[in-house]
Short mmCIF file of C-alpha atoms in Angstrom, two decimals:
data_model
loop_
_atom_site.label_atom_id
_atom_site.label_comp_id
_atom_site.label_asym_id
_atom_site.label_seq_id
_atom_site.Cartn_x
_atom_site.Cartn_y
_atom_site.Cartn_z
CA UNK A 1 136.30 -85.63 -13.66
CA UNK A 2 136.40 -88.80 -11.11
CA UNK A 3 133.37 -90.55 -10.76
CA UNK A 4 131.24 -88.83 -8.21
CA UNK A 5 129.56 -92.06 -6.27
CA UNK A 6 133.32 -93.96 -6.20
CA UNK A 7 134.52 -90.57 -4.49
CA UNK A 8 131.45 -90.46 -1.84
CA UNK A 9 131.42 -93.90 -0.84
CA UNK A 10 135.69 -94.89 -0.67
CA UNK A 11 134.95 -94.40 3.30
CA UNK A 12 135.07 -97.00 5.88
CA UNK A 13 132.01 -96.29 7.92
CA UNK A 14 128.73 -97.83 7.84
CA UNK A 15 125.61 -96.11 6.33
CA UNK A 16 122.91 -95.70 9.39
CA UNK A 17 119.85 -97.28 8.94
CA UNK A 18 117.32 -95.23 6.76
CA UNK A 19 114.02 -95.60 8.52
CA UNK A 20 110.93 -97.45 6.49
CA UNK A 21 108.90 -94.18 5.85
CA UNK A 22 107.18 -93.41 2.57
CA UNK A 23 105.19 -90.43 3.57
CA UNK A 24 107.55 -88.11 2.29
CA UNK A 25 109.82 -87.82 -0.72
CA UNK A 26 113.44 -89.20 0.36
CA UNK A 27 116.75 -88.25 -1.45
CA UNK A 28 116.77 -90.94 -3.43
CA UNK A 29 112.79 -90.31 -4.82
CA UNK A 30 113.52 -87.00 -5.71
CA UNK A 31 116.62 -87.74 -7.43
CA UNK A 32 114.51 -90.48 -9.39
CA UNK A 33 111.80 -87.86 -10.19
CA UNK A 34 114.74 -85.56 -11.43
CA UNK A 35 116.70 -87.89 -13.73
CA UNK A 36 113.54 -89.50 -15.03
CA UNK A 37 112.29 -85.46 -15.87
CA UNK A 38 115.59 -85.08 -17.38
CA UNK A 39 115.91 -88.30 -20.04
CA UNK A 40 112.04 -87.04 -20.90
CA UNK A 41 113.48 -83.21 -21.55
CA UNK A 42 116.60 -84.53 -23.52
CA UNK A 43 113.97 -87.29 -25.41
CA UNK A 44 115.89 -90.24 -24.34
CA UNK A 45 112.95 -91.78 -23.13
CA UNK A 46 108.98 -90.68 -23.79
CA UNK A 47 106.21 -91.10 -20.52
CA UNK A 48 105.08 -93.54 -22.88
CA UNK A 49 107.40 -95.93 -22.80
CA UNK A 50 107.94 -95.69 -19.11
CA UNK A 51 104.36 -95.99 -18.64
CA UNK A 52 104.05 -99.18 -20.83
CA UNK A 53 107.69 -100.28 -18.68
CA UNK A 54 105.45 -99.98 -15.43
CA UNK A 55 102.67 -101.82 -17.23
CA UNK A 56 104.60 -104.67 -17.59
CA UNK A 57 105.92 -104.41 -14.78
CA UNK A 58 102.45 -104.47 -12.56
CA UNK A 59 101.47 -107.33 -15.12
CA UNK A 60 103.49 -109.85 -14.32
CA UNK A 61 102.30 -111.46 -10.55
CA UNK A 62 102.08 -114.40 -8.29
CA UNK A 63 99.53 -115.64 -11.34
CA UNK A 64 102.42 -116.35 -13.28
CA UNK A 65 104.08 -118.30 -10.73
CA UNK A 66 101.31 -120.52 -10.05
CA UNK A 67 101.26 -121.32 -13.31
CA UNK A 68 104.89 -122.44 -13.13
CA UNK A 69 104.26 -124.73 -10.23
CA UNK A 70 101.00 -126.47 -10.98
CA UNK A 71 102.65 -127.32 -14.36
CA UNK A 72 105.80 -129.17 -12.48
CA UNK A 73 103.22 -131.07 -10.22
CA UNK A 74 102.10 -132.23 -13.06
CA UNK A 75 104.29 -132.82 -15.95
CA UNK A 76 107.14 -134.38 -14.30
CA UNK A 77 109.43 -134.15 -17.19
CA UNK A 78 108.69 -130.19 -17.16
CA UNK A 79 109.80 -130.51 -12.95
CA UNK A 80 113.06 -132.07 -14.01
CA UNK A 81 114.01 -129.41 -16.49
CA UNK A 82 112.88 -126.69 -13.96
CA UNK A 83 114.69 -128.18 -11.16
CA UNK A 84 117.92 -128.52 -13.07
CA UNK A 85 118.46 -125.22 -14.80
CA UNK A 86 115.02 -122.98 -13.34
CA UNK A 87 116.15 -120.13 -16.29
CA UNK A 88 116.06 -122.03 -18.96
CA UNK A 89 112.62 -123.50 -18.05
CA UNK A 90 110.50 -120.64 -17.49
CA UNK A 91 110.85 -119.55 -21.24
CA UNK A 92 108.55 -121.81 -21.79
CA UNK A 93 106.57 -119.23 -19.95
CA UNK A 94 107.89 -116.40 -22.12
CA UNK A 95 109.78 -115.35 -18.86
CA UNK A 96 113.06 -113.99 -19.42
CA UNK A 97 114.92 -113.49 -16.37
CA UNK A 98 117.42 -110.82 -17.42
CA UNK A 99 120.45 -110.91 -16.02
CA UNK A 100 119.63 -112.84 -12.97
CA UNK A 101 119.14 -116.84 -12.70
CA UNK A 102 116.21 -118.33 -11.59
CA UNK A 103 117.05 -121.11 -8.79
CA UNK A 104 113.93 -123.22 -7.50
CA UNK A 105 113.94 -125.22 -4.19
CA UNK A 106 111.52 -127.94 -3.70
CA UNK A 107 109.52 -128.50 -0.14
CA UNK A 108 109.34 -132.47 0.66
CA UNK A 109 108.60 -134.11 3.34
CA UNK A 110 111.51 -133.49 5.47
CA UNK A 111 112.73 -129.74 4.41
CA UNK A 112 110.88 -126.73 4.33
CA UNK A 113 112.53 -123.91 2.08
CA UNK A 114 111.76 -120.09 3.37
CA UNK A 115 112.98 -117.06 1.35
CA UNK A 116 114.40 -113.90 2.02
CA UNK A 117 116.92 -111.15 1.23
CA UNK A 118 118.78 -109.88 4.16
CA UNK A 119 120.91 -107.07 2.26
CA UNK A 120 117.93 -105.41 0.36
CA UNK A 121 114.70 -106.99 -1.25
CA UNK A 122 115.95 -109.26 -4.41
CA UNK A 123 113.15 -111.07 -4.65
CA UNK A 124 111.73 -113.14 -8.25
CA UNK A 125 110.43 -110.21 -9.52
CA UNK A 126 110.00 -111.75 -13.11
CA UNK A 127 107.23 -114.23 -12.21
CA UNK A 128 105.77 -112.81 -8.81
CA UNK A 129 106.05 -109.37 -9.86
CA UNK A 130 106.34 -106.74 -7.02
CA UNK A 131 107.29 -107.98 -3.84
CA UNK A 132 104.95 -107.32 -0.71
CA UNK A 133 106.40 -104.51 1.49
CA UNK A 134 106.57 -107.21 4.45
CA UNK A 135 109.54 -108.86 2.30
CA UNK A 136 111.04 -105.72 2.88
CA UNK A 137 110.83 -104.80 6.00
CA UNK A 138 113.59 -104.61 8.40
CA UNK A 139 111.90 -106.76 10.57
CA UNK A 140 111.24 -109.72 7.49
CA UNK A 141 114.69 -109.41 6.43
CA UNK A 142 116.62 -109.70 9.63
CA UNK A 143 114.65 -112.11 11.37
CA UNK A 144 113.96 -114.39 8.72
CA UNK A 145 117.70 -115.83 9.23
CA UNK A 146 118.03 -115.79 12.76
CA UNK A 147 114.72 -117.02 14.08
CA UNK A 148 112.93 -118.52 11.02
CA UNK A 149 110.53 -120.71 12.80
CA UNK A 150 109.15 -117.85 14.78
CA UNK A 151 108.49 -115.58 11.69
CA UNK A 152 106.68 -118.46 10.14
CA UNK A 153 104.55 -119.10 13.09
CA UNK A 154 103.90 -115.04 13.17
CA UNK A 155 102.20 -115.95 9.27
CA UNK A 156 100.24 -118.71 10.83
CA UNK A 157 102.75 -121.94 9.25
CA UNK A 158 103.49 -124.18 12.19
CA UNK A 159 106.43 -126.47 10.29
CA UNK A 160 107.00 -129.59 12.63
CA UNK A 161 109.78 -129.76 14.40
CA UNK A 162 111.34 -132.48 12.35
CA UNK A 163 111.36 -131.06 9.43
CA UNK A 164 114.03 -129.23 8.47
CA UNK A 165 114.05 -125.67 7.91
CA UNK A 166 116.15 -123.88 4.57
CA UNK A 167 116.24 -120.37 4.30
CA UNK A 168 117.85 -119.18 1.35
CA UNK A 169 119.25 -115.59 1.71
CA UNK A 170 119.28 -114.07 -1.61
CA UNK A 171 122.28 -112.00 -1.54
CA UNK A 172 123.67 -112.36 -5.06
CA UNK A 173 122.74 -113.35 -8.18
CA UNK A 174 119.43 -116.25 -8.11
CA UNK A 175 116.71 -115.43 -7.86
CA UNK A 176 114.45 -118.24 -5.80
CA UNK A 177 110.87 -119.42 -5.68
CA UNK A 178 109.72 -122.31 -3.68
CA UNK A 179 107.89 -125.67 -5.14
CA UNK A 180 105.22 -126.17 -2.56
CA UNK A 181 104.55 -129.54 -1.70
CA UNK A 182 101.56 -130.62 -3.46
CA UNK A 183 98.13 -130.96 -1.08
CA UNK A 184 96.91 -134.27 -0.77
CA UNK A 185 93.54 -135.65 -2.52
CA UNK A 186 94.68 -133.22 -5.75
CA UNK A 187 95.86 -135.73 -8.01
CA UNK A 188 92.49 -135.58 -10.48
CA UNK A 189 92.93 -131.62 -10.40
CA UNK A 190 93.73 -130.02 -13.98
CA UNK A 191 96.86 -127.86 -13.60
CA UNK A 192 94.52 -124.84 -14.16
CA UNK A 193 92.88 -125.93 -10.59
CA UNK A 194 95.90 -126.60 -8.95
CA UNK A 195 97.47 -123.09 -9.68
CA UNK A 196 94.30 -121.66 -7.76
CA UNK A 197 95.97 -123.57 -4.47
CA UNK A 198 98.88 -122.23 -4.74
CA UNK A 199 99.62 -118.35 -2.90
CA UNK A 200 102.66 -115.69 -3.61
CA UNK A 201 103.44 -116.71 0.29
CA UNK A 202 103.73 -120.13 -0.84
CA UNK A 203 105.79 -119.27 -3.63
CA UNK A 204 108.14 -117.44 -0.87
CA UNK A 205 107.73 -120.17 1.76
CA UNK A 206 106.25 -118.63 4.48
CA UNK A 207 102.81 -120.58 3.56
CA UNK A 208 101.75 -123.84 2.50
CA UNK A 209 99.64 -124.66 -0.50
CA UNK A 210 96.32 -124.53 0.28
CA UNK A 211 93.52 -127.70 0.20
CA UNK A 212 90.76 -128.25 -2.54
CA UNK B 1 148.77 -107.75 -27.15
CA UNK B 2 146.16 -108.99 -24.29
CA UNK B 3 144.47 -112.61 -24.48
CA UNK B 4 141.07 -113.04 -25.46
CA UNK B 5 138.54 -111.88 -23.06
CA UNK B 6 137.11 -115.40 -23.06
CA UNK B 7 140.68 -116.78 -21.65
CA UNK B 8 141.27 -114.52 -18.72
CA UNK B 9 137.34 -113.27 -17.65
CA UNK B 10 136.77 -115.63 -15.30
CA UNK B 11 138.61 -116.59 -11.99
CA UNK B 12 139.43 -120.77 -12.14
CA UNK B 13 137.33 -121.95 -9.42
CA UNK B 14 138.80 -123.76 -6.06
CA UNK B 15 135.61 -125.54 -5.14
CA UNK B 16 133.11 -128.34 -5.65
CA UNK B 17 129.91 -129.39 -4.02
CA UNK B 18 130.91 -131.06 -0.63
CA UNK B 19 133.55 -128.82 0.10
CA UNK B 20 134.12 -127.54 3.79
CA UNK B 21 134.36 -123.99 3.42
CA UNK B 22 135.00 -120.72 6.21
CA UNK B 23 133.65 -117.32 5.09
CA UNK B 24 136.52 -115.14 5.41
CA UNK B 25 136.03 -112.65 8.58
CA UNK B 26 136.86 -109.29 6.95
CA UNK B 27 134.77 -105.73 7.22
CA UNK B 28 136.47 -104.05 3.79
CA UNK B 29 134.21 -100.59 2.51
CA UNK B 30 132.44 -100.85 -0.12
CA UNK B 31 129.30 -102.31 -1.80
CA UNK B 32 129.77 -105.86 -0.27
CA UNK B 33 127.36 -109.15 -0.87
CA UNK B 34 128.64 -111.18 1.96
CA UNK B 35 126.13 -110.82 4.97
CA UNK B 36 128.20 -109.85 8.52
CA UNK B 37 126.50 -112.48 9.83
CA UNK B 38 128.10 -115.11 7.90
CA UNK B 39 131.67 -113.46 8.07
CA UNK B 40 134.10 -116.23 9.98
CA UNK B 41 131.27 -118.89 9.71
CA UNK B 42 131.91 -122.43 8.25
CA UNK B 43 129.81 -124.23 5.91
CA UNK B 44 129.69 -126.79 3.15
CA UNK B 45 129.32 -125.68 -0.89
CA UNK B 46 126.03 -127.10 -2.23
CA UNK B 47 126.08 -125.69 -5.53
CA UNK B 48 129.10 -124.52 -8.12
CA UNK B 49 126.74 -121.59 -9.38
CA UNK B 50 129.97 -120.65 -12.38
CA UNK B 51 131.67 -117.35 -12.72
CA UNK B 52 129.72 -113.58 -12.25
CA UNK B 53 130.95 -110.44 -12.38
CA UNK B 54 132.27 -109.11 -9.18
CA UNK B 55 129.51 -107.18 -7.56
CA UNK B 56 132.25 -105.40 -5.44
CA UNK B 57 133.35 -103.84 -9.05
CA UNK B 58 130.32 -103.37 -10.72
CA UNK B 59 128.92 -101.27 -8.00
CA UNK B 60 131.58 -98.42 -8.99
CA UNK B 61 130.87 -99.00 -12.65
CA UNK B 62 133.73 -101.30 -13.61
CA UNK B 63 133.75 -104.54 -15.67
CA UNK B 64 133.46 -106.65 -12.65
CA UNK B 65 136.19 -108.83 -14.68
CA UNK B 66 137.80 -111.10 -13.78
CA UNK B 67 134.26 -112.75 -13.22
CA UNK B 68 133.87 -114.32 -9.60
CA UNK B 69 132.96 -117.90 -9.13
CA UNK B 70 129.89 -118.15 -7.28
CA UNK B 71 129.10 -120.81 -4.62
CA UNK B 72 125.71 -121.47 -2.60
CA UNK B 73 126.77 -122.25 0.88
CA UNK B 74 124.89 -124.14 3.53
CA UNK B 75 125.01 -123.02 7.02
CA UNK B 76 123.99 -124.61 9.90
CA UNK B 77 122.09 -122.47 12.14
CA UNK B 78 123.60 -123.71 15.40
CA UNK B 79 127.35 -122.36 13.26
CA UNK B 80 125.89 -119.06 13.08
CA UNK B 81 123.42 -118.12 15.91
CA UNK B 82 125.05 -120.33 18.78
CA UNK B 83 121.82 -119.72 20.81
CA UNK B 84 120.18 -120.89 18.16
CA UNK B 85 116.69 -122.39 19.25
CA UNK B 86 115.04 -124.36 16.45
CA UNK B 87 115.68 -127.72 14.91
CA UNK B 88 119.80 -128.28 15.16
CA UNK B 89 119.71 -129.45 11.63
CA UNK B 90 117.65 -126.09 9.96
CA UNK B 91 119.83 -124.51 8.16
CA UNK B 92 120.73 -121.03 5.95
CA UNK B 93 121.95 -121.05 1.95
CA UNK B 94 123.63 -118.23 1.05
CA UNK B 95 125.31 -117.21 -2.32
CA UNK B 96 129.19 -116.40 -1.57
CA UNK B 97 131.75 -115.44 -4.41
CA UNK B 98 134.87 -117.02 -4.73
CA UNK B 99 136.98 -114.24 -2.95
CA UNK B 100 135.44 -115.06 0.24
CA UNK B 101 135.79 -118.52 0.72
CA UNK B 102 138.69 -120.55 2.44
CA UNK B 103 138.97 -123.76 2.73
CA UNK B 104 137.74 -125.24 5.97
CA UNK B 105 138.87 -128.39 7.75
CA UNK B 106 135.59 -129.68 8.70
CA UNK B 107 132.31 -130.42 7.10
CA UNK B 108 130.03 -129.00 10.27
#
């Protein structure tokens, strides 16, 4: 038999727009509900071990993250590592980022980093967990590229006009998360304090790290 | 008999940080990585990123081999969005694979 999904999609059109509903079940839910019912019946998988997958899952959050950037505010040594090769660092974490790199871009002074994904929702799922549906959104996704400044104003973040503006379109494989700058008057915080300043938006770039 | 994998995976790579580079402009089917926004654009490479398996491939359940190199570009948003109304120097990074670079004559 050919493969099914190479057979439906070898056409040159362009899929239409599926519209952001979730209050009923789409094709592509019930299909999920269907092959997950199926690898239960044929005891490929048990609910148990999809349950603990989703607990895992929902564990990991913004938390995490935090974590990850208080600790490179303040252990310098740590920042170079995680600047150079952002993967490899995070172990230190326990954080294993599967088959996709982690890539982390550092606010200064002069360039603010933003972060989106214009072709779906890739997003650093392995330490910020689930992404917010506004990441998502048709609206987040295309406007982040073409009119950044406004989108950030629309979350409250007025970046001056000076500074320089990086959005980083996550179409392949990295994975990013933004190194806030670090919030003045902080430097006799423990990192356990500083990751308290420091929001999921921040993480993405649409927010700054908040004050003591 | 074949090579080892090791020997022919991987696609040598054409670029290094600094390079002028143009997207190429091309609308192919298919489960394709390369935003239509960027398509015809010209940027600089930023980052050498090494070789991934070609998403274009792996999408219909193939090896994806030879592996792609991958390259974060940076975009000027006045390149892309003419109109563009912000800060002439803000800019877009985007990941690109090998295939759809070119080189460019200038460094925008």
């Amino acid at each position: 038999m050919t493969d099914p999904l190479s057979a439906a999609h070898a056409h040159p059109h362009r899929h239409p727009p599926r519209p952001d509903t979730d209050d009923t079940l789409g094709h592509y839910q019930i299909m999920e509900i269907a092959i997950r019912e199926l690898l239960i019946e044929k005891g490929i998988v048990t609910p148990a071990e999809i349950q603990r997958a989703i607990e895992a899952m929902d564990a990991r959050g913004e938390a995490l993250g935090a974590r990850i950037v208080a600790r490179a505010w303040t252990d310098p040594v740590f920042k170079a590592r995680l600047m150079a090769d952002g993967t490899e660092a995070v172990r230190d974490f326990g954080v294993d980022m599967g088959t996709t790199r982690l890539f982390v871009v550092e606010n200064t002074p002069a360039v603010h980093n933003m972060i989106v994904c214009t072709l779906c929702s890739c997003y650093p799922r392995m330490v910020l967990g689930l992404p917010p549906d506004w990441y998502k959104s048709r609206n987040y996704r295309s406007r982040a590229v073409r009119e950044p400044r406004g989108v950030l104003r629309e979350f409250g973040l007025s970046v001056p006009d000076d500074v320089e503006v990086r959005v980083h379109d996550s179409t392949a494989d990295m994975r990013y998360l933004v190194l806030p700058l670090r919030p003045g008057g902080t430097e006799s915080l423990s990192a356990e304090r500083l990751a308290a300043l420091v929001s999921r938006d921040a993480m993405i770039g649409i927010a700054f790290a908040r004050n003591p | 008999m074949s090579a080892p994998a090791a020997a022919t995976a991987a696609v040598p790579s054409r670029f290094k940080p600094g390079d002028p580079v143009a997207v190429r402009q091309a609308y192919p089917p298919g489960h394709i990585r390369t935003p239509w926004y960027v398509r015809g654009r010209c940027g600089t490479v930023v980052h050498a990123l090494g070789p991934f398996p070609n998403p274009e491939e792996l999408s219909y359940n193939r090896s994806g081999l030879p592996a792609q190199p991958l390259y974060r570009v940076r975009f000027r948003q006045t390149e892309i969005w003419p109109d563009y109304a912000g800060n002439r120097r803000d800019t877009v990074d985007i990941e690109i694979y090998q295939h759809w670079l070119e080189p460019a004559g200038d460094a925008r």
